[in-house]
Amino acid sequence: MVIPVEDAADPRLADYVRLRDVDLRKSVESERGLFVAEGEKVIRRAIGAGHPVRSVLTTAKWLDVLADVIGEATVYLVSDEVMEGVTGFQVHRGALAAMERTPLPPVGELLADAGPRILVLEDLVDHGNVGAIFRCAAALGVGAIVLSPRCADPLYRRAVKVSIGAVFAIPYARMTDWHGGLAELRTAGFRLLALTPDQSAVPLDKAPLSGRVALMLGSEGDGLSSHWLHEADQPVCIPMSTRAMDLGVDSLNVVAAAAIACHGLLRGA
C-alpha cells in the first residue's frame, strides 16, 4: 500500500525521525524493537535474513526498484525535501525501511554452530567500526561474533550501512556477563587469543591456531581491558615496522587490525 506523505512532521513517519541522533535512536529502536535499513541492497539483505518489514520510506524514483521485495508492506512516498526533513540528512540511496528485530540467540547456542574461528568484541562504541569489522569477518570466513554487553549495536543504521548488509551474513550474540562471560567460550572449546599492540606478544602468524580459536578485539581507545587480557590464553600482536615504531606509529586502528587478524585466522582453519 503506497501512501503519499507531504509533511515531515506526520506521525506516521515516527520510525524514521532524526536518524543521526544516536541517543534518540537508541531509545526509539529499543522501545519499538526496530532498526532502519538504508538503501536497496541493504534492505534486500535484511529481508533475506528474515527481518519483517514494518514500513518503507522512499521517493518516487525508487518505488519500482523495490517493488519485488517490499510486497504488501506499507510504503510512505515522499519528496526528497520531506525525506531530508524527517531524517535530518540527504538520503543518497533513496530508500529506508523500518525493520523488525528478531531475537538474538544465547551465546552458548551461537557457539555450538560457530565453527572453528570467531571474533569477540569488547566495548567497541563506534557503530561504523562495528559495521566494518562485521564486513571483514564475513568476507574472510569468520564463523560468528560475540559482543560484550556494552559493545555498539550492529543493527544501528550506520553499522548496517558501513557493513553493506554484512551484519545479516554472520551470526552474532551478546554476552550478559562481562566479568565471567569468557568462561563460556572456553567451555565450548575455544582458545582465547587477545589482540594487543604490545610488540612483546607472540606475532599472530606464529601463534598456534589448531582447534577452535576466539580472537578478542578491544575498544577503540584503550584496547582490551586488563581483566580480559588476564583471562586470555595468549596475547598476540600484529608486528609493526621498526621504522614506523621509531616515528611513534605503534599500532593500527581497530578495523585495519581486525581485517589483518581475520585473514590470519584462516591459517589452520
Coordinates of C-alpha atoms in Angstrom, one line a residue:
M1 CA 0.0 0.0 0.0
V2 CA 1.6 3.3 -1.2
I3 CA 0.7 6.3 0.9
P4 CA 1.8 9.8 -0.2
V5 CA 3.0 12.0 2.7
E6 CA 3.7 15.7 2.3
D7 CA 4.6 16.7 5.9
A8 CA 7.9 15.7 7.6
A9 CA 6.1 16.0 10.9
D10 CA 3.5 13.4 10.0
P11 CA 3.3 11.0 13.0
R12 CA 3.2 8.0 10.7
L13 CA 6.9 8.6 9.9
A14 CA 8.0 8.5 13.5
D15 CA 10.1 5.3 13.0
Y16 CA 12.4 7.4 10.8
V17 CA 12.8 10.6 12.8
R18 CA 16.3 12.1 13.3
L19 CA 18.4 9.2 12.3
R20 CA 21.6 10.9 13.2
D21 CA 20.6 11.5 16.8
V22 CA 22.3 8.5 18.4
D23 CA 20.8 8.8 21.8
L24 CA 17.3 9.3 20.5
R25 CA 17.6 6.4 18.0
K26 CA 18.9 4.0 20.7
S27 CA 15.8 4.8 22.8
V28 CA 13.3 4.7 19.9
E29 CA 14.7 1.5 18.4
S30 CA 14.9 -0.4 21.7
E31 CA 11.4 0.7 22.7
R32 CA 9.8 -0.3 19.4
G33 CA 12.0 -3.3 18.6
L34 CA 13.1 -2.0 15.2
F35 CA 16.1 -0.9 13.2
V36 CA 16.4 1.1 10.0
A37 CA 17.9 -0.3 6.8
E38 CA 19.2 2.2 4.2
G39 CA 19.4 1.6 0.5
E40 CA 18.1 -1.1 -1.8
K41 CA 20.9 -3.6 -1.3
V42 CA 20.8 -3.4 2.5
I43 CA 17.0 -3.6 2.5
R44 CA 17.1 -6.7 0.3
R45 CA 19.7 -8.3 2.6
A46 CA 17.7 -7.5 5.7
I47 CA 14.6 -9.1 4.2
G48 CA 16.6 -12.1 3.0
A49 CA 17.8 -12.6 6.6
G50 CA 14.2 -12.9 7.8
H51 CA 13.5 -9.4 9.3
P52 CA 9.9 -8.4 8.7
V53 CA 9.3 -5.0 7.2
R54 CA 7.3 -2.5 9.3
S55 CA 7.2 0.1 6.5
V56 CA 9.3 1.7 3.8
L57 CA 10.1 5.4 3.3
T58 CA 11.1 6.3 -0.2
T59 CA 10.9 8.6 -3.1
A60 CA 9.2 8.0 -6.5
K61 CA 12.2 7.0 -8.4
W62 CA 13.0 4.1 -6.1
L63 CA 9.4 2.7 -5.9
D64 CA 9.7 0.4 -8.9
V65 CA 13.2 -0.8 -8.0
L66 CA 12.0 -2.1 -4.6
A67 CA 8.6 -3.4 -5.7
D68 CA 9.7 -7.0 -5.9
V69 CA 10.9 -7.1 -2.3
I70 CA 8.6 -4.9 -0.3
G71 CA 5.5 -6.9 -1.2
E72 CA 2.4 -5.8 0.8
A73 CA 4.4 -3.5 3.2
T74 CA 3.2 0.0 3.8
V75 CA 5.2 2.4 1.7
Y76 CA 5.3 6.1 2.6
L77 CA 6.1 8.0 -0.6
V78 CA 7.7 11.4 -0.1
S79 CA 9.7 14.1 -1.9
D80 CA 13.4 14.5 -1.4
E81 CA 12.8 17.5 0.7
V82 CA 10.4 15.7 3.1
M83 CA 12.8 12.8 3.3
E84 CA 15.6 15.1 4.4
G85 CA 13.2 16.9 6.8
V86 CA 12.3 13.6 8.5
T87 CA 15.8 12.0 8.7
G88 CA 18.0 15.1 9.2
F89 CA 20.2 14.4 6.2
Q90 CA 20.1 13.8 2.5
V91 CA 19.4 10.1 1.8
H92 CA 21.5 9.4 -1.3
R93 CA 20.4 5.8 -1.6
G94 CA 16.8 6.9 -1.9
A95 CA 15.0 4.4 0.4
L96 CA 14.8 3.5 4.0
A97 CA 13.0 0.6 5.6
A98 CA 11.9 0.2 9.3
M99 CA 12.5 -3.5 10.0
E100 CA 11.6 -5.7 13.0
R101 CA 14.4 -7.0 15.1
T102 CA 14.5 -10.8 15.7
P103 CA 15.7 -12.3 19.0
L104 CA 19.4 -12.9 19.3
P105 CA 20.5 -16.5 20.3
P106 CA 22.1 -17.1 23.7
V107 CA 25.9 -17.1 23.5
G108 CA 26.0 -20.9 24.2
E109 CA 23.7 -21.6 21.3
L110 CA 25.7 -19.5 18.9
L111 CA 28.9 -21.2 19.9
A112 CA 27.6 -24.6 19.2
D113 CA 27.4 -24.0 15.5
A114 CA 30.0 -21.3 15.1
G115 CA 32.8 -23.3 13.5
P116 CA 36.5 -23.0 14.4
R117 CA 37.0 -19.2 14.2
I118 CA 35.1 -16.4 16.0
L119 CA 35.7 -12.8 17.0
V120 CA 34.9 -11.4 20.4
L121 CA 34.4 -7.6 20.6
E122 CA 34.9 -5.8 23.9
D123 CA 33.3 -2.4 24.3
L124 CA 33.7 -1.0 20.8
V125 CA 31.5 2.1 20.8
D126 CA 31.8 3.4 17.3
H127 CA 29.0 1.9 15.1
G128 CA 30.9 2.4 11.9
N129 CA 33.8 0.4 13.3
V130 CA 31.5 -2.4 14.4
G131 CA 29.9 -2.5 10.9
A132 CA 33.3 -2.6 9.2
I133 CA 34.5 -5.4 11.4
F134 CA 31.4 -7.4 10.6
R135 CA 32.1 -6.9 7.0
C136 CA 35.8 -8.1 7.4
A137 CA 34.7 -11.1 9.4
A138 CA 32.0 -12.2 7.0
A139 CA 34.3 -11.7 3.9
L140 CA 37.2 -13.6 5.5
G141 CA 35.3 -16.6 6.8
V142 CA 34.9 -16.0 10.5
G143 CA 32.1 -18.1 11.8
A144 CA 30.5 -15.8 14.4
I145 CA 30.9 -12.8 16.5
V146 CA 30.3 -12.4 20.3
L147 CA 29.7 -8.9 21.7
S148 CA 30.4 -7.7 25.2
P149 CA 27.4 -6.2 27.0
R150 CA 28.5 -2.6 26.2
C151 CA 29.5 -3.1 22.6
A152 CA 27.8 -0.9 20.0
D153 CA 24.6 -2.2 18.2
P154 CA 25.4 -3.9 14.9
L155 CA 21.8 -3.1 13.7
Y156 CA 22.2 0.7 14.3
R157 CA 21.8 2.4 10.9
R158 CA 25.4 3.4 10.5
A159 CA 26.7 0.0 11.4
V160 CA 24.4 -1.7 8.9
K161 CA 25.3 0.9 6.2
V162 CA 29.1 0.6 6.7
S163 CA 28.9 -3.2 6.6
I164 CA 26.8 -3.1 3.4
G165 CA 24.5 -5.6 5.0
A166 CA 27.2 -7.9 6.2
V167 CA 25.7 -7.8 9.7
F168 CA 23.0 -10.1 8.2
A169 CA 25.5 -12.5 6.9
I170 CA 27.3 -13.5 10.1
P171 CA 25.6 -14.8 13.2
Y172 CA 26.3 -13.0 16.5
A173 CA 25.2 -12.9 20.1
R174 CA 25.7 -10.6 23.1
M175 CA 27.1 -11.6 26.4
T176 CA 25.1 -10.8 29.6
D177 CA 28.1 -11.2 31.9
W178 CA 31.2 -9.2 31.0
H179 CA 33.2 -10.4 34.0
G180 CA 32.7 -14.1 33.6
G181 CA 31.5 -14.3 30.0
L182 CA 34.8 -15.6 28.6
A183 CA 34.5 -18.8 30.6
E184 CA 31.6 -19.9 28.4
L185 CA 33.8 -19.6 25.3
R186 CA 36.5 -21.7 26.9
T187 CA 33.9 -24.3 28.0
A188 CA 32.8 -24.5 24.3
G189 CA 36.4 -25.4 23.4
F190 CA 37.7 -22.1 22.2
R191 CA 41.3 -21.0 22.8
L192 CA 41.2 -17.2 23.7
L193 CA 43.7 -15.0 21.8
A194 CA 43.9 -11.4 22.9
L195 CA 45.0 -9.0 20.2
T196 CA 47.2 -6.3 21.6
P197 CA 49.6 -3.6 20.2
D198 CA 52.2 -4.8 22.7
Q199 CA 55.1 -6.0 20.4
S200 CA 56.4 -8.3 23.1
A201 CA 53.4 -10.5 22.5
V202 CA 53.5 -13.5 20.1
P203 CA 53.0 -12.4 16.4
L204 CA 49.6 -13.7 15.2
D205 CA 51.2 -15.5 12.3
K206 CA 53.3 -17.5 14.8
A207 CA 50.6 -18.3 17.3
P208 CA 49.2 -21.9 17.3
L209 CA 45.8 -21.9 15.7
S210 CA 44.8 -25.6 15.9
G211 CA 41.2 -26.3 17.1
R212 CA 38.7 -23.6 17.9
V213 CA 40.1 -20.1 18.3
A214 CA 38.4 -16.9 19.5
L215 CA 40.2 -13.7 18.8
M216 CA 39.5 -10.8 21.2
L217 CA 39.5 -7.2 20.0
G218 CA 39.3 -4.3 22.4
S219 CA 37.8 -0.8 22.4
E220 CA 39.0 2.0 20.0
G221 CA 40.8 3.9 22.7
D222 CA 42.2 1.6 25.4
G223 CA 42.1 -1.8 23.7
L224 CA 41.2 -4.8 25.7
S225 CA 40.6 -4.4 29.4
S226 CA 43.2 -5.7 31.9
H227 CA 40.7 -8.3 33.1
W228 CA 40.1 -9.7 29.6
L229 CA 43.9 -9.7 28.8
H230 CA 44.4 -11.6 32.0
E231 CA 41.6 -14.1 31.1
A232 CA 43.1 -14.8 27.6
D233 CA 45.1 -17.9 26.9
Q234 CA 47.7 -15.9 25.0
P235 CA 48.3 -12.3 23.9
V236 CA 49.1 -11.9 20.2
C237 CA 50.1 -8.9 18.1
I238 CA 50.4 -7.7 14.5
P239 CA 54.1 -6.9 14.0
M240 CA 54.8 -3.2 13.3
S241 CA 57.5 -1.8 11.2
T242 CA 60.5 -0.8 13.4
R243 CA 60.9 2.4 11.3
A244 CA 57.2 3.3 12.0
M245 CA 57.7 2.5 15.7
D246 CA 60.7 4.9 15.8
L247 CA 58.4 7.6 14.4
G248 CA 55.7 6.9 17.0
V249 CA 53.4 4.8 14.9
D250 CA 53.0 1.8 17.1
S251 CA 49.5 0.4 16.2
L252 CA 46.7 0.1 13.7
N253 CA 43.1 1.3 14.1
V254 CA 40.8 -1.5 15.2
V255 CA 39.2 -2.0 11.8
A256 CA 42.6 -2.4 10.0
A257 CA 43.8 -4.7 12.8
A258 CA 40.6 -6.7 12.5
A259 CA 41.0 -7.2 8.7
I260 CA 44.6 -8.4 9.1
A261 CA 43.7 -10.6 12.0
C262 CA 40.7 -12.2 10.3
H263 CA 42.9 -13.1 7.4
G264 CA 45.5 -14.5 9.7
L265 CA 42.9 -16.6 11.5
L266 CA 42.3 -18.6 8.2
R267 CA 45.6 -20.3 8.8
G268 CA 44.9 -23.8 10.0
A269 CA 41.1 -23.4 10.0

